[in-house]
């Protein structure tokens, strides 16, 4: 198998920011006596880019595209360009308590493995969160730190979206890391209500009408080549997600598209290339 399955929350579609959570709802407005309500650091519902990691006093720049996210159901998800890391996460004031993290088990390059190892260590226990403008610092009890920045949402249209995750209900599967570069699935939406890209084996183009948070995909047209089974399996999953109406959200440089039957894809904004201009049916 090229991938390992890991159940993650698909509630990433809910763009909610954790509001101030006092000891009682609506309390903390002053009043007479009583405990002072401490608001939780608003880390939920924000796409955080991991800038650097400092472990045992040594600072290391995080691999490009590294990110961390806290969803409204108390789950944290991290990625450094290879495996998916997930852990329960409870936010109380300026403290975040992680449960035991789990990770997919794909082989990665040395720099990525180092970053993932540090993340797994940090996402296992309690950290202190300090927010300063759009910068977030997480500090472990041992003094190791993660420096993060809030990501601004990328534009849906005109952005080249590289598909990294295949969704099926509550299950997320990483796209095989060893796909040929010209067959890594990707999408580009046009301002004219179209979409083109590669679904894992074949290039395609079709209609993609956007209204609010819904994209309605028309039947795709494209090439009809046969590829090795891993690539065909990826293609089938991608095309299943791009079939009819689907909801979408963008957090920072991450796009999630989910159809009514729970099939979906997660994609990351990547630098534009010229290959899209050569994709046609």
mmCIF file of C-alpha atoms in Angstrom, residues 124-246:
data_model
loop_
_atom_site.group_PDB
_atom_site.id
_atom_site.type_symbol
_atom_site.label_atom_id
_atom_site.label_comp_id
_atom_site.label_asym_id
_atom_site.label_seq_id
_atom_site.Cartn_x
_atom_site.Cartn_y
_atom_site.Cartn_z
ATOM 1 C CA UNK A 124 1.794 15.200 23.359
ATOM 2 C CA UNK A 125 1.060 17.029 26.588
ATOM 3 C CA UNK A 126 0.572 20.660 27.502
ATOM 4 C CA UNK A 127 1.860 23.761 25.707
ATOM 5 C CA UNK A 128 1.499 27.464 26.430
ATOM 6 C CA UNK A 129 0.075 29.580 23.607
ATOM 7 C CA UNK A 130 1.055 33.223 23.147
ATOM 8 C CA UNK A 131 -0.647 35.278 20.454
ATOM 9 C CA UNK A 132 0.878 38.532 19.210
ATOM 10 C CA UNK A 133 -0.978 40.003 16.250
ATOM 11 C CA UNK A 134 -0.841 37.352 13.519
ATOM 12 C CA UNK A 135 2.009 35.460 15.208
ATOM 13 C CA UNK A 136 1.467 32.475 17.509
ATOM 14 C CA UNK A 137 4.099 30.831 19.694
ATOM 15 C CA UNK A 138 3.567 27.423 21.299
ATOM 16 C CA UNK A 139 5.958 26.529 24.121
ATOM 17 C CA UNK A 140 6.216 23.036 25.581
ATOM 18 C CA UNK A 141 6.842 22.327 29.254
ATOM 19 C CA UNK A 142 10.414 21.446 28.304
ATOM 20 C CA UNK A 143 10.982 24.848 26.674
ATOM 21 C CA UNK A 144 10.805 23.820 23.020
ATOM 22 C CA UNK A 145 8.878 26.269 20.828
ATOM 23 C CA UNK A 146 6.905 26.405 17.597
ATOM 24 C CA UNK A 147 6.659 29.765 15.811
ATOM 25 C CA UNK A 148 3.560 30.116 13.613
ATOM 26 C CA UNK A 149 1.906 32.767 11.449
ATOM 27 C CA UNK A 150 -1.737 33.152 10.463
ATOM 28 C CA UNK A 151 -2.275 32.358 6.789
ATOM 29 C CA UNK A 152 -4.504 34.586 4.682
ATOM 30 C CA UNK A 153 -6.953 32.710 2.435
ATOM 31 C CA UNK A 154 -5.722 32.089 -1.101
ATOM 32 C CA UNK A 155 -8.026 32.927 -4.009
ATOM 33 C CA UNK A 156 -10.075 30.026 -5.337
ATOM 34 C CA UNK A 157 -9.823 31.162 -8.964
ATOM 35 C CA UNK A 158 -6.434 31.460 -10.594
ATOM 36 C CA UNK A 159 -4.643 29.405 -7.934
ATOM 37 C CA UNK A 160 -3.055 26.067 -8.798
ATOM 38 C CA UNK A 161 -4.325 23.635 -6.161
ATOM 39 C CA UNK A 162 -2.221 20.495 -5.681
ATOM 40 C CA UNK A 163 -4.371 17.670 -4.281
ATOM 41 C CA UNK A 164 -2.713 16.193 -1.192
ATOM 42 C CA UNK A 165 -5.572 14.366 0.552
ATOM 43 C CA UNK A 166 -8.477 12.169 -0.527
ATOM 44 C CA UNK A 167 -11.521 12.295 1.737
ATOM 45 C CA UNK A 168 -14.201 9.674 2.222
ATOM 46 C CA UNK A 169 -16.589 10.420 5.053
ATOM 47 C CA UNK A 170 -14.505 10.660 8.221
ATOM 48 C CA UNK A 171 -11.437 9.076 6.614
ATOM 49 C CA UNK A 172 -8.580 10.966 4.971
ATOM 50 C CA UNK A 173 -5.953 9.281 2.811
ATOM 51 C CA UNK A 174 -2.742 10.886 1.637
ATOM 52 C CA UNK A 175 -2.151 11.022 -2.099
ATOM 53 C CA UNK A 176 0.753 8.623 -2.870
ATOM 54 C CA UNK A 177 4.027 10.518 -2.494
ATOM 55 C CA UNK A 178 5.719 8.604 -5.315
ATOM 56 C CA UNK A 179 3.377 9.617 -8.144
ATOM 57 C CA UNK A 180 5.236 10.963 -11.209
ATOM 58 C CA UNK A 181 5.389 14.769 -11.075
ATOM 59 C CA UNK A 182 3.275 15.136 -14.190
ATOM 60 C CA UNK A 183 0.538 12.984 -12.631
ATOM 61 C CA UNK A 184 0.205 14.612 -9.221
ATOM 62 C CA UNK A 185 -3.481 15.627 -9.207
ATOM 63 C CA UNK A 186 -4.138 19.355 -9.280
ATOM 64 C CA UNK A 187 -6.934 21.816 -10.071
ATOM 65 C CA UNK A 188 -7.123 25.369 -11.372
ATOM 66 C CA UNK A 189 -10.422 27.247 -11.346
ATOM 67 C CA UNK A 190 -11.094 30.002 -13.873
ATOM 68 C CA UNK A 191 -13.001 33.244 -13.346
ATOM 69 C CA UNK A 192 -15.266 32.072 -16.195
ATOM 70 C CA UNK A 193 -16.722 29.126 -14.249
ATOM 71 C CA UNK A 194 -14.363 26.460 -15.522
ATOM 72 C CA UNK A 195 -11.858 24.072 -13.965
ATOM 73 C CA UNK A 196 -8.919 22.209 -15.490
ATOM 74 C CA UNK A 197 -6.082 20.099 -14.201
ATOM 75 C CA UNK A 198 -4.931 16.520 -13.785
ATOM 76 C CA UNK A 199 -6.861 13.870 -11.858
ATOM 77 C CA UNK A 200 -3.922 11.522 -11.207
ATOM 78 C CA UNK A 201 -3.466 10.019 -14.647
ATOM 79 C CA UNK A 202 -5.365 12.070 -17.197
ATOM 80 C CA UNK A 203 -5.712 15.809 -17.758
ATOM 81 C CA UNK A 204 -9.262 17.158 -17.738
ATOM 82 C CA UNK A 205 -11.351 20.302 -18.072
ATOM 83 C CA UNK A 206 -14.967 21.085 -17.329
ATOM 84 C CA UNK A 207 -17.505 23.478 -15.842
ATOM 85 C CA UNK A 208 -17.322 24.580 -12.203
ATOM 86 C CA UNK A 209 -20.017 27.076 -11.239
ATOM 87 C CA UNK A 210 -19.328 28.786 -7.899
ATOM 88 C CA UNK A 211 -22.161 30.199 -5.793
ATOM 89 C CA UNK A 212 -21.433 31.083 -2.199
ATOM 90 C CA UNK A 213 -19.714 28.097 -0.606
ATOM 91 C CA UNK A 214 -20.903 25.655 -3.292
ATOM 92 C CA UNK A 215 -19.163 24.549 -6.483
ATOM 93 C CA UNK A 216 -21.294 22.691 -9.021
ATOM 94 C CA UNK A 217 -19.102 20.579 -11.290
ATOM 95 C CA UNK A 218 -20.208 19.560 -14.775
ATOM 96 C CA UNK A 219 -19.132 16.311 -16.473
ATOM 97 C CA UNK A 220 -15.378 16.520 -17.169
ATOM 98 C CA UNK A 221 -13.766 16.010 -20.565
ATOM 99 C CA UNK A 222 -10.179 15.011 -21.067
ATOM 100 C CA UNK A 223 -7.653 12.421 -22.098
ATOM 101 C CA UNK A 224 -8.305 8.699 -21.646
ATOM 102 C CA UNK A 225 -4.929 7.145 -20.929
ATOM 103 C CA UNK A 226 -4.419 4.104 -18.718
ATOM 104 C CA UNK A 227 -1.861 4.335 -15.918
ATOM 105 C CA UNK A 228 -0.568 2.063 -13.120
ATOM 106 C CA UNK A 229 -3.218 1.087 -10.591
ATOM 107 C CA UNK A 230 -2.072 3.509 -7.850
ATOM 108 C CA UNK A 231 -2.538 6.412 -10.243
ATOM 109 C CA UNK A 232 -5.882 5.130 -11.493
ATOM 110 C CA UNK A 233 -7.104 4.673 -7.925
ATOM 111 C CA UNK A 234 -6.156 8.260 -7.147
ATOM 112 C CA UNK A 235 -7.873 9.465 -10.306
ATOM 113 C CA UNK A 236 -11.110 7.671 -9.474
ATOM 114 C CA UNK A 237 -11.151 9.254 -6.001
ATOM 115 C CA UNK A 238 -10.470 12.746 -7.352
ATOM 116 C CA UNK A 239 -13.146 12.538 -10.046
ATOM 117 C CA UNK A 240 -15.669 11.188 -7.533
ATOM 118 C CA UNK A 241 -15.213 14.364 -5.489
ATOM 119 C CA UNK A 242 -15.589 16.639 -8.532
ATOM 120 C CA UNK A 243 -19.032 15.358 -9.491
ATOM 121 C CA UNK A 244 -22.066 17.626 -9.185
ATOM 122 C CA UNK A 245 -22.548 20.034 -6.272
ATOM 123 C CA UNK A 246 -19.873 20.200 -3.559
#
